[in-house]
mmCIF file of C-alpha atoms in Angstrom:
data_model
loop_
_atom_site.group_PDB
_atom_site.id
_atom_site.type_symbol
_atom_site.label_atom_id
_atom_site.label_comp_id
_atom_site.label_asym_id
_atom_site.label_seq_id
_atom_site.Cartn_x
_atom_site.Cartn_y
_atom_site.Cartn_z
ATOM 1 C CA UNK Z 1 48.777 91.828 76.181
ATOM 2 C CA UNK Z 2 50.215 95.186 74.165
ATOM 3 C CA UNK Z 3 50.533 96.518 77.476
ATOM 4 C CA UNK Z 4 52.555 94.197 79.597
ATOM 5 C CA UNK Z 5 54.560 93.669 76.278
ATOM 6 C CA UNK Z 6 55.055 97.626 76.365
ATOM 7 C CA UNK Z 7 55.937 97.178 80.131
ATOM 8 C CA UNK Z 8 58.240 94.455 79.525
ATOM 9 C CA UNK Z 9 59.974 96.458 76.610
ATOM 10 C CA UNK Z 10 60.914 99.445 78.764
ATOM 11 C CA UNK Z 11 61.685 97.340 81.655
ATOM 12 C CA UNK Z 12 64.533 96.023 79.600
ATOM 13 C CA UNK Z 13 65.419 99.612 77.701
ATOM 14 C CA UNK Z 14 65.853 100.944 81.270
ATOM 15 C CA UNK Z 15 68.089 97.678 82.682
ATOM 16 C CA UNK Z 16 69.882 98.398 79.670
ATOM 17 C CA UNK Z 17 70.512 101.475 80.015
ATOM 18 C CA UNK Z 18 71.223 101.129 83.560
ATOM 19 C CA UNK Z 19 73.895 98.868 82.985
ATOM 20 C CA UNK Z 20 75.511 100.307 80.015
ATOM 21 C CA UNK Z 21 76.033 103.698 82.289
ATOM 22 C CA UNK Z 22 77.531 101.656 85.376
ATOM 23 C CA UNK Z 23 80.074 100.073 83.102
ATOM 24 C CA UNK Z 24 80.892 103.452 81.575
ATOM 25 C CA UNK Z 25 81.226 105.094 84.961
ATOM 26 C CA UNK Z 26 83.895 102.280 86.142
ATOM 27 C CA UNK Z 27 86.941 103.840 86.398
ATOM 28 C CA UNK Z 28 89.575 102.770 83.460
ATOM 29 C CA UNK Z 29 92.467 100.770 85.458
ATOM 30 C CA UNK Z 30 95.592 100.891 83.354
ATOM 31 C CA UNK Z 31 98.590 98.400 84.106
ATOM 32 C CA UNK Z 32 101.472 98.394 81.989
ATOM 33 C CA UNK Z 33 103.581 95.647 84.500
ATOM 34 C CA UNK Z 34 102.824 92.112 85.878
ATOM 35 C CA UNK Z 35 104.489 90.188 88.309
ATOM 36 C CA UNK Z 36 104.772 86.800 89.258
ATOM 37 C CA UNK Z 37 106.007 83.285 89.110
ATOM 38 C CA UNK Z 38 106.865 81.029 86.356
ATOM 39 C CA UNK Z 39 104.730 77.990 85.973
ATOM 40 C CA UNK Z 40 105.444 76.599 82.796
ATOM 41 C CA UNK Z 41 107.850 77.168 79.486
ATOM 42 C CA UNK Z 42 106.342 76.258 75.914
ATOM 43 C CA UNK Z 43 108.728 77.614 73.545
ATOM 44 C CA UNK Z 44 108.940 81.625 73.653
ATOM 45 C CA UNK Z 45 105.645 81.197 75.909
ATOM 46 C CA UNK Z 46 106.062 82.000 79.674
ATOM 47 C CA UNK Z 47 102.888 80.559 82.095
ATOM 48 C CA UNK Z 48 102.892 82.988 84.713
ATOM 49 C CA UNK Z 49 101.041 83.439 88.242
ATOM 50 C CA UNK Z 50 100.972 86.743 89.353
ATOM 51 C CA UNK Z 51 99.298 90.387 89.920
ATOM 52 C CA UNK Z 52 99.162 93.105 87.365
ATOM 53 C CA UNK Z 53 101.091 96.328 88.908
ATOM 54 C CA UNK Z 54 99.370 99.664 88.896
ATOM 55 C CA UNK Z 55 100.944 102.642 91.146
ATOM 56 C CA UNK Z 56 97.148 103.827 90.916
ATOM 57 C CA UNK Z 57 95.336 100.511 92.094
ATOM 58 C CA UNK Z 58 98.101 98.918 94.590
ATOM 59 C CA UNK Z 59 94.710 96.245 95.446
ATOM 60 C CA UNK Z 60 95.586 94.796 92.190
ATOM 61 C CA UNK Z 61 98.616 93.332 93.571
ATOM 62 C CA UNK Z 62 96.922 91.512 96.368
ATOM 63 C CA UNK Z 63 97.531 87.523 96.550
ATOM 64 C CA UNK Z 64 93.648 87.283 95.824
ATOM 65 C CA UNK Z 65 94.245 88.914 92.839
ATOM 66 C CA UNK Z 66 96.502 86.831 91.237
ATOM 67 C CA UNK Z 67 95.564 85.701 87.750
ATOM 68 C CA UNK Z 68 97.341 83.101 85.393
ATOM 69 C CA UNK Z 69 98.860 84.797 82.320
ATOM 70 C CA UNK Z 70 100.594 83.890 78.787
ATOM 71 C CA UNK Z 71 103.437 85.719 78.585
ATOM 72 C CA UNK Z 72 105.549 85.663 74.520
ATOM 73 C CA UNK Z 73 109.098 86.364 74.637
ATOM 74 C CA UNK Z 74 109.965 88.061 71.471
ATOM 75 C CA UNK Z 75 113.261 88.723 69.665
ATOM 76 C CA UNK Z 76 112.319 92.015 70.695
ATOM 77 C CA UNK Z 77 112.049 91.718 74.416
ATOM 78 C CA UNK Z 78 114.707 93.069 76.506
ATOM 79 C CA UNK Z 79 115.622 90.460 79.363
ATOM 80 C CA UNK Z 80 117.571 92.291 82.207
ATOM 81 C CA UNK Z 81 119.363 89.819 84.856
ATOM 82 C CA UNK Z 82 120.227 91.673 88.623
ATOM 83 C CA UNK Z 83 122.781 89.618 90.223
ATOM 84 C CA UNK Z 84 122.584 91.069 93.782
ATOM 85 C CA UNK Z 85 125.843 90.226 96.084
ATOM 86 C CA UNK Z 86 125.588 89.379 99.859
ATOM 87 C CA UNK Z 87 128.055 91.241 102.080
ATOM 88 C CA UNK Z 88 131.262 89.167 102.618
ATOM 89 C CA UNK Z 89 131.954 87.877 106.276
ATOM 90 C CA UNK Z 90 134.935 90.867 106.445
ATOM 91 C CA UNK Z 91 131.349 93.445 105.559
ATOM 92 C CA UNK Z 92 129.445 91.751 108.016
ATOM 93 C CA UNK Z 93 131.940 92.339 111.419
ATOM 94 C CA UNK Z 94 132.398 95.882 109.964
ATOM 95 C CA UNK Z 95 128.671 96.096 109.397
ATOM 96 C CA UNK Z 96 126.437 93.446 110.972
ATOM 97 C CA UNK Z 97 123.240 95.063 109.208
ATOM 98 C CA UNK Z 98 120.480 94.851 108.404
ATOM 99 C CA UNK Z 99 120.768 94.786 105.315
ATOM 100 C CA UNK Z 100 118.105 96.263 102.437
ATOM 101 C CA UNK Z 101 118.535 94.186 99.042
ATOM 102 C CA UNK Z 102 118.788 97.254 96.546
ATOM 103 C CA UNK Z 103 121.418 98.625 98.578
ATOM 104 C CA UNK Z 104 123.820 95.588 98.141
ATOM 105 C CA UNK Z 105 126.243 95.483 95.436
ATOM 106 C CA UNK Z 106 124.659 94.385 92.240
ATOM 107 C CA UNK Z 107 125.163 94.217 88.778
ATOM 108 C CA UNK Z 108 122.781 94.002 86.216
ATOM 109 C CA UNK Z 109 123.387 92.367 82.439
ATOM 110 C CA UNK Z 110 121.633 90.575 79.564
ATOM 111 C CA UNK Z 111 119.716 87.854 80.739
ATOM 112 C CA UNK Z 112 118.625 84.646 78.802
ATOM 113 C CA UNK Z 113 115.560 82.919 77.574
ATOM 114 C CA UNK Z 114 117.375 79.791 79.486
ATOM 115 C CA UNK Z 115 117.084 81.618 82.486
ATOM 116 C CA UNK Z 116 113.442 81.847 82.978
ATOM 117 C CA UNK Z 117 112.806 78.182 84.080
ATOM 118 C CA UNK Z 118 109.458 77.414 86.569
ATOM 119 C CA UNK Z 119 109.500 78.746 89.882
ATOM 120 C CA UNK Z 120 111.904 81.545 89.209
ATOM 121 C CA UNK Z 121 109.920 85.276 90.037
ATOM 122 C CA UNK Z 122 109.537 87.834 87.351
ATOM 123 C CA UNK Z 123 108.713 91.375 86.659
ATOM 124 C CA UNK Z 124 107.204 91.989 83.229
ATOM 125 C CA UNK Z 125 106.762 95.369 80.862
ATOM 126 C CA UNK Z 126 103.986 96.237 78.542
ATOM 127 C CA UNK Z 127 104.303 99.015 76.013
ATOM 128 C CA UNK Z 128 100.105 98.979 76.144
ATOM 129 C CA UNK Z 129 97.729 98.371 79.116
ATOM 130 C CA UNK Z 130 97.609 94.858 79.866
ATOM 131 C CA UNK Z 131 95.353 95.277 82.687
ATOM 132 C CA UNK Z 132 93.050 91.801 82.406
ATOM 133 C CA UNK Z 133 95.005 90.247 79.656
ATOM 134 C CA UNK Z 134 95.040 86.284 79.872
ATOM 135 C CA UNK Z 135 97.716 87.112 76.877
ATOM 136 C CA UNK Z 136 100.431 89.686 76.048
ATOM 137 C CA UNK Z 137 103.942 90.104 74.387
ATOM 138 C CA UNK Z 138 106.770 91.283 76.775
ATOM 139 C CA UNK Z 139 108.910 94.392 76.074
ATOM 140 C CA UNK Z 140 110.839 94.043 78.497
ATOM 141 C CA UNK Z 141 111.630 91.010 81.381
ATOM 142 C CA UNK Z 142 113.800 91.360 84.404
ATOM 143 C CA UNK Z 143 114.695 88.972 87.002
ATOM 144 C CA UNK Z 144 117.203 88.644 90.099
ATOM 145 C CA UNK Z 145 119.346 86.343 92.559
ATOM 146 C CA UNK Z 146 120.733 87.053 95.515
ATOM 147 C CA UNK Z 147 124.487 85.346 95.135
ATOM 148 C CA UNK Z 148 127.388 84.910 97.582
ATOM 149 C CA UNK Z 149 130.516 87.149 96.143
#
């Protein structure tokens, strides 16, 4: 009985060990920006589907990736608004594209808590890895439109 206890014993000191050095071997993933769409408002609390961005792990941003997150809007968050401008018909016949969005006219200015409604897209900043988060304060929010001029 000693002996199969023994057995038993090592079995698990080995699993153990086993699987305490394949978690230490995973590679640390480190996303500081998430991206998605509003689902719900509560407050300063955004409900967002989306991906985590990583310029390391781009397969985080897959569409089977996407994760529901609670996102607090602080005083201190920055919220940036882009309005982006189509070309006038007069740009067009000079011009009839195509057209890339970043290189229309744009401007960018404060945006507003208001703003960020369900269904609208977002970008969101982290000042600390937020990689698998269900829950993290903004620094920083930005958002866009494309508008007619």
């Amino acid at each position: 009985m000693k002996k199969i206890l023994l057995v038993l014993l090592a079995l698990a000191v080995i699993g153990g060990g086993l699987w305490a050095w394949s978690v230490y071997r995973q590679p640390k993933i480190t996303a500081k920006e998430f991206a998605g769409t509003i689902q719900s408002v509560e407050g300063n609390t955004l409900l967002v589907k989306g991906a985590y961005l990583s310029l390391e792990h781009p397969e985080l941003s897959r569409p089977d990736q996407q994760q529901d997150v609670r996102i607090m809007v602080t005083a201190d968050t920055r919220l940036i608004y882009t309005a982006y401008y189509r070309p006038t018909p007069e740009e067009i016949a000079k011009n009839p594209g195509p057209y890339i969005v970043r290189d229309l006219k744009h401007e960018q200015k404060d945006g507003a808590l208001a703003d960020l409604v369900p269904g609208r897209e977002i970008q969101v900043f982290a000042e600390a890895n937020i990689y698998q988060e269900k829950q993290f304060t903004a620094q920083r929010i930005e958002y866009l439109d494309i508008t007619s001029q």
